[in-house]
CSV table of C-alpha atoms in Angstrom, one decimal:
chain,number,residue,atom,x,y,z
A,1,MET,CA,90.6,94.2,80.1
A,2,VAL,CA,87.7,93.2,81.5
A,3,GLY,CA,88.2,90.9,84.3
A,4,ASP,CA,86.1,87.6,84.8
A,5,ALA,CA,85.9,86.2,88.5
A,6,GLY,CA,83.5,84.8,90.7
A,7,ALA,CA,81.5,87.7,92.7
A,8,SER,CA,80.6,85.6,95.9
A,9,SER,CA,83.2,87.6,97.9
A,10,VAL,CA,81.5,91.0,97.4
A,11,GLU,CA,78.2,92.0,98.9
A,12,PRO,CA,75.7,93.2,96.7
A,13,VAL,CA,74.6,97.0,97.0
A,14,VAL,CA,71.1,97.9,97.6
A,15,ASN,CA,69.5,101.5,97.4
A,16,PRO,CA,69.8,103.1,100.9
A,17,GLY,CA,66.7,104.7,100.2
A,18,LEU,CA,64.8,101.3,100.2
A,19,GLY,CA,63.1,100.0,103.7
A,20,ASP,CA,65.2,97.5,105.8
A,21,ALA,CA,63.0,94.4,105.1
A,22,ARG,CA,63.1,95.2,101.4
A,23,ARG,CA,66.8,95.7,101.2
A,24,ARG,CA,67.5,92.3,103.2
A,25,ARG,CA,65.0,90.7,100.5
A,26,LEU,CA,67.2,91.8,98.1
A,27,ILE,CA,70.6,91.1,99.4
A,28,ARG,CA,69.3,87.6,99.8
A,29,MET,CA,67.6,87.3,96.6
A,30,THR,CA,71.0,88.7,94.6
A,31,LYS,CA,73.1,86.3,96.7
A,32,GLU,CA,71.2,83.3,95.5
A,33,GLN,CA,71.4,84.6,91.8
A,34,ILE,CA,75.1,84.9,91.6
A,35,ALA,CA,76.1,82.1,93.8
A,36,GLY,CA,78.5,80.0,91.5
A,37,ARG,CA,78.3,81.8,88.8
A,38,ALA,CA,81.1,84.3,87.4
A,39,GLY,CA,80.7,87.5,85.9
A,40,PRO,CA,80.7,90.3,84.5
A,41,LEU,CA,77.1,90.1,83.2
A,42,ARG,CA,75.0,92.9,82.2
A,43,GLN,CA,72.3,93.5,84.8
A,44,VAL,CA,68.9,93.7,83.4
A,45,ARG,CA,66.5,93.8,86.6
A,46,GLN,CA,66.2,95.9,89.5
A,47,ARG,CA,68.9,98.0,88.4
A,48,ASP,CA,67.5,101.2,90.6
A,49,ARG,CA,67.6,98.9,93.4
A,50,VAL,CA,70.5,96.8,93.9
A,51,VAL,CA,74.0,96.4,92.2
A,52,SER,CA,75.1,92.6,91.6
A,53,PRO,CA,78.5,91.6,92.0
A,54,LEU,CA,78.1,90.0,89.0
A,55,ALA,CA,77.8,93.1,86.8
A,56,LEU,CA,80.9,94.3,87.8
A,57,GLU,CA,84.4,93.5,86.1
A,58,LEU,CA,87.4,92.2,88.3
A,59,GLU,CA,89.0,95.5,89.0
A,60,CYS,CA,85.8,97.1,89.8
A,61,ARG,CA,84.8,94.5,92.2
A,62,LYS,CA,88.1,94.8,94.0
A,63,LEU,CA,87.3,98.6,94.4
A,64,LEU,CA,83.7,98.1,95.8
A,65,GLN,CA,85.3,95.2,98.1
A,66,ARG,CA,87.6,97.7,99.5
A,67,ALA,CA,85.0,100.4,100.1
A,68,GLN,CA,83.0,97.7,101.7
A,69,ARG,CA,85.6,96.8,104.0
A,70,ALA,CA,86.3,100.2,104.9
A,71,ILE,CA,82.5,100.7,105.8
A,72,ALA,CA,82.4,98.0,107.7
A,73,THR,CA,85.7,98.7,109.7
A,74,ILE,CA,84.0,102.2,110.6
A,75,VAL,CA,80.4,101.4,111.4
A,76,THR,CA,81.3,98.3,113.7
A,77,SER,CA,84.3,100.3,116.0
A,78,ARG,CA,83.4,101.3,119.3
A,79,VAL,CA,84.8,104.8,118.5
A,80,TYR,CA,82.4,105.1,115.7
A,81,ALA,CA,79.5,104.0,117.8
A,82,GLY,CA,80.5,106.4,120.8
A,83,ASP,CA,82.2,109.2,119.1
A,84,LEU,CA,82.3,109.4,115.3
A,85,ARG,CA,78.4,109.0,114.2
A,86,GLY,CA,77.6,112.6,114.7
A,87,ALA,CA,80.2,113.3,112.2
A,88,VAL,CA,79.1,111.0,109.7
A,89,GLU,CA,76.2,108.8,110.0
A,90,GLU,CA,75.8,105.2,108.5
A,91,PRO,CA,73.3,106.2,106.0
A,92,VAL,CA,75.6,108.5,104.3
A,93,LEU,CA,78.4,105.9,104.3
A,94,ARG,CA,75.7,103.9,102.8
A,95,GLN,CA,75.0,106.4,99.8
A,96,HIS,CA,78.5,106.5,99.3
A,97,GLU,CA,78.6,103.0,98.8
A,98,TRP,CA,75.7,103.0,96.8
A,99,ASP,CA,77.1,105.7,94.4
A,100,ILE,CA,80.4,103.9,94.0
A,101,ALA,CA,78.6,100.8,93.3
A,102,VAL,CA,76.6,102.4,90.5
A,103,ALA,CA,79.4,104.2,89.1
A,104,LEU,CA,81.5,100.8,88.6
A,105,ARG,CA,78.4,99.0,87.2
A,106,GLU,CA,78.5,102.1,84.5
A,107,ILE,CA,82.1,101.5,84.0
A,108,THR,CA,81.9,97.8,83.5
A,109,GLU,CA,78.8,98.2,81.1
A,110,LEU,CA,81.3,100.9,78.9
A,111,LEU,CA,83.8,98.4,79.1
A,112,LEU,CA,82.0,95.4,77.7
A,113,ASP,CA,80.5,97.9,74.9
A,114,LEU,CA,83.9,98.5,74.0
A,115,VAL,CA,84.9,94.8,74.0
A,116,SER,CA,81.8,93.9,72.0
A,117,SER,CA,81.7,96.7,69.7
A,118,TYR,CA,85.8,96.2,68.7
A,119,GLY,CA,87.0,92.8,68.5
A,120,GLY,CA,90.4,93.6,67.8
A,121,GLY,CA,92.6,93.6,64.9
A,122,ASN,CA,94.3,96.7,63.3
A,123,ALA,CA,92.0,99.7,64.0
A,124,GLY,CA,92.0,102.7,61.6
A,125,PRO,CA,93.1,106.3,62.7
A,126,MET,CA,89.3,107.4,63.0
A,127,THR,CA,88.6,104.1,64.9
A,128,ALA,CA,92.1,104.6,67.2
A,129,ALA,CA,90.8,108.3,68.0
A,130,VAL,CA,87.5,106.9,69.0
A,131,LEU,CA,88.8,104.2,71.2
A,132,VAL,CA,91.5,106.2,72.8
A,133,SER,CA,88.8,109.0,74.0
A,134,GLN,CA,86.6,106.4,75.2
A,135,ASN,CA,89.2,104.7,76.9
A,136,ARG,CA,90.1,108.0,78.5
A,137,ALA,CA,86.7,108.9,80.1
A,138,ILE,CA,86.7,105.3,81.5
A,139,SER,CA,89.9,106.0,83.0
A,140,ILE,CA,88.7,109.4,84.4
A,141,ALA,CA,85.5,108.0,85.8
A,142,ARG,CA,87.8,105.0,87.6
A,143,ASP,CA,90.1,107.4,89.1
A,144,ALA,CA,87.3,109.6,90.6
A,145,THR,CA,85.6,106.5,92.1
A,146,THR,CA,88.9,105.3,93.4
A,147,ALA,CA,89.4,108.5,95.0
A,148,ARG,CA,86.0,108.1,96.8
A,149,VAL,CA,87.1,104.7,97.9
A,150,LEU,CA,90.8,106.1,99.3
A,151,ALA,CA,88.5,108.6,101.2
A,152,LEU,CA,86.5,105.9,103.0
A,153,GLU,CA,89.8,103.8,103.6
A,154,LEU,CA,91.4,107.1,105.1
A,155,LEU,CA,88.5,107.5,107.4
A,156,ALA,CA,88.9,103.4,108.3
A,157,ALA,CA,92.4,103.9,109.0
A,158,GLN,CA,91.6,107.0,111.2
A,159,VAL,CA,89.1,105.0,113.5
A,160,ALA,CA,91.2,101.9,113.5
A,161,ALA,CA,94.1,104.1,115.2
A,162,ALA,CA,91.2,105.7,117.3
A,163,GLU,CA,90.1,102.3,118.4
A,164,ALA,CA,93.6,101.2,119.1
A,165,ALA,CA,94.3,104.3,121.4
A,166,ARG,CA,91.1,104.3,122.9
A,167,ARG,CA,92.2,100.1,124.1
A,168,ASP,CA,95.6,101.4,125.3
A,169,TRP,CA,93.9,104.4,127.2
A,170,GLU,CA,91.3,102.2,129.2
A,171,THR,CA,94.2,99.5,129.8
A,172,SER,CA,96.6,102.3,131.0
A,173,HIS,CA,94.1,103.6,133.6
A,174,ARG,CA,92.9,99.9,134.5
A,175,MET,CA,96.6,99.2,135.2
A,176,ALA,CA,96.7,102.5,137.2
A,177,ALA,CA,93.9,101.8,139.2
A,178,ASN,CA,96.5,99.4,140.8
A,179,ASN,CA,99.0,101.9,141.7
A,180,ASP,CA,98.3,102.0,145.8
A,181,ARG,CA,98.6,98.6,145.9
A,182,TYR,CA,101.9,98.6,144.4
A,183,LEU,CA,102.8,101.5,146.2
A,184,ASP,CA,102.0,99.7,149.3
A,185,LEU,CA,104.3,96.7,148.5
A,186,LEU,CA,107.0,98.9,148.0
A,187,ALA,CA,106.7,100.7,151.5
A,188,ARG,CA,106.2,97.0,152.7
A,189,THR,CA,109.4,96.1,151.4
A,190,ALA,CA,111.2,98.8,151.7
A,191,ALA,CA,112.0,99.6,148.3
A,192,ASP,CA,114.3,102.4,147.2
A,193,GLN,CA,112.5,106.0,146.0
A,194,ARG,CA,113.4,105.2,142.3
A,195,ALA,CA,111.1,101.8,142.2
A,196,THR,CA,108.3,104.0,143.8
A,197,ALA,CA,108.7,106.8,141.2
A,198,GLU,CA,108.3,104.3,138.3
A,199,ILE,CA,105.1,103.0,139.8
A,200,THR,CA,103.8,106.6,140.1
A,201,GLY,CA,104.8,107.3,136.4
A,202,LEU,CA,102.2,105.0,135.6
A,203,ALA,CA,99.6,108.1,136.2
A,204,GLU,CA,101.4,109.8,134.0
A,205,GLN,CA,101.6,107.2,131.0
A,206,ALA,CA,97.9,107.1,131.7
A,207,ALA,CA,97.4,110.8,131.0
A,208,GLU,CA,99.7,110.8,128.0
A,209,ALA,CA,97.7,107.8,126.7
A,210,ALA,CA,94.5,109.8,127.1
A,211,GLN,CA,96.0,112.4,125.2
A,212,ALA,CA,97.2,110.3,122.5
A,213,PHE,CA,93.4,109.1,122.3
A,214,ARG,CA,91.9,112.4,122.1
A,215,GLU,CA,94.4,113.7,119.1
A,216,THR,CA,93.5,110.5,117.1
A,217,LEU,CA,90.0,111.0,117.7
A,218,GLN,CA,90.1,114.4,116.4
A,219,ARG,CA,91.7,113.3,113.3
A,220,ALA,CA,89.3,110.6,112.8
A,221,THR,CA,86.5,113.2,112.9
A,222,LEU,CA,87.8,115.4,110.8
A,223,ALA,CA,88.5,112.2,108.3
A,224,ALA,CA,84.9,111.3,108.9
A,225,GLU,CA,83.4,115.1,108.3
A,226,ALA,CA,85.0,115.4,105.0
A,227,LEU,CA,82.6,112.5,103.6
A,228,ALA,CA,79.7,114.1,105.0
A,229,LEU,CA,77.2,114.6,102.0
A,230,PRO,CA,76.2,118.4,101.6
A,231,GLU,CA,72.8,119.6,103.0
A,232,SER,CA,70.1,119.7,100.2
A,233,ARG,CA,68.8,122.9,99.5
């Protein structure tokens, strides 16, 4: 079924090969064109430069939105800026976004063709066979695109985990920096050895948090490398 819903919740996707100024202008123009409108509608203009959310049916639009949220999670994280950019650069992620958007637009157009060419009723055996094969081709293409979105979401989840581990690591080290003050307090109040050992253990917890952060970051790096595009020959 071809979904019909507003497109304003999804960002237009611009060809990453265009310059920044042109990209921003196309995004602004496309947003103005789709404001308050519902789709899907066949995109006629600027097809090799931008994919309009209005050109996507509801389920395809949801897939694109998931991809965009995953990419936003990745590129806005401190972990990505400091540790993962070398594994998968933002232009690579934007190329994935563009490829996903183009594929989803084509899937939507094929669905629209099916709806317009076969309006319902009882299909004969030959027509039914054609419909089955065409729907199967669409399903295969949608599954392949969904797999790419899932890969982006996996990377985003690993980045989010690494970000949380970084915060934990930083917090534990900041707190451990006050260990001496707590030890002095215990000495002044004649605290027993058990309390002293508990405070001293903060340093060990900080070391464990650092190790957890390194392991989580390694998993995020592996997920990022899986999305890197092969080098052109």
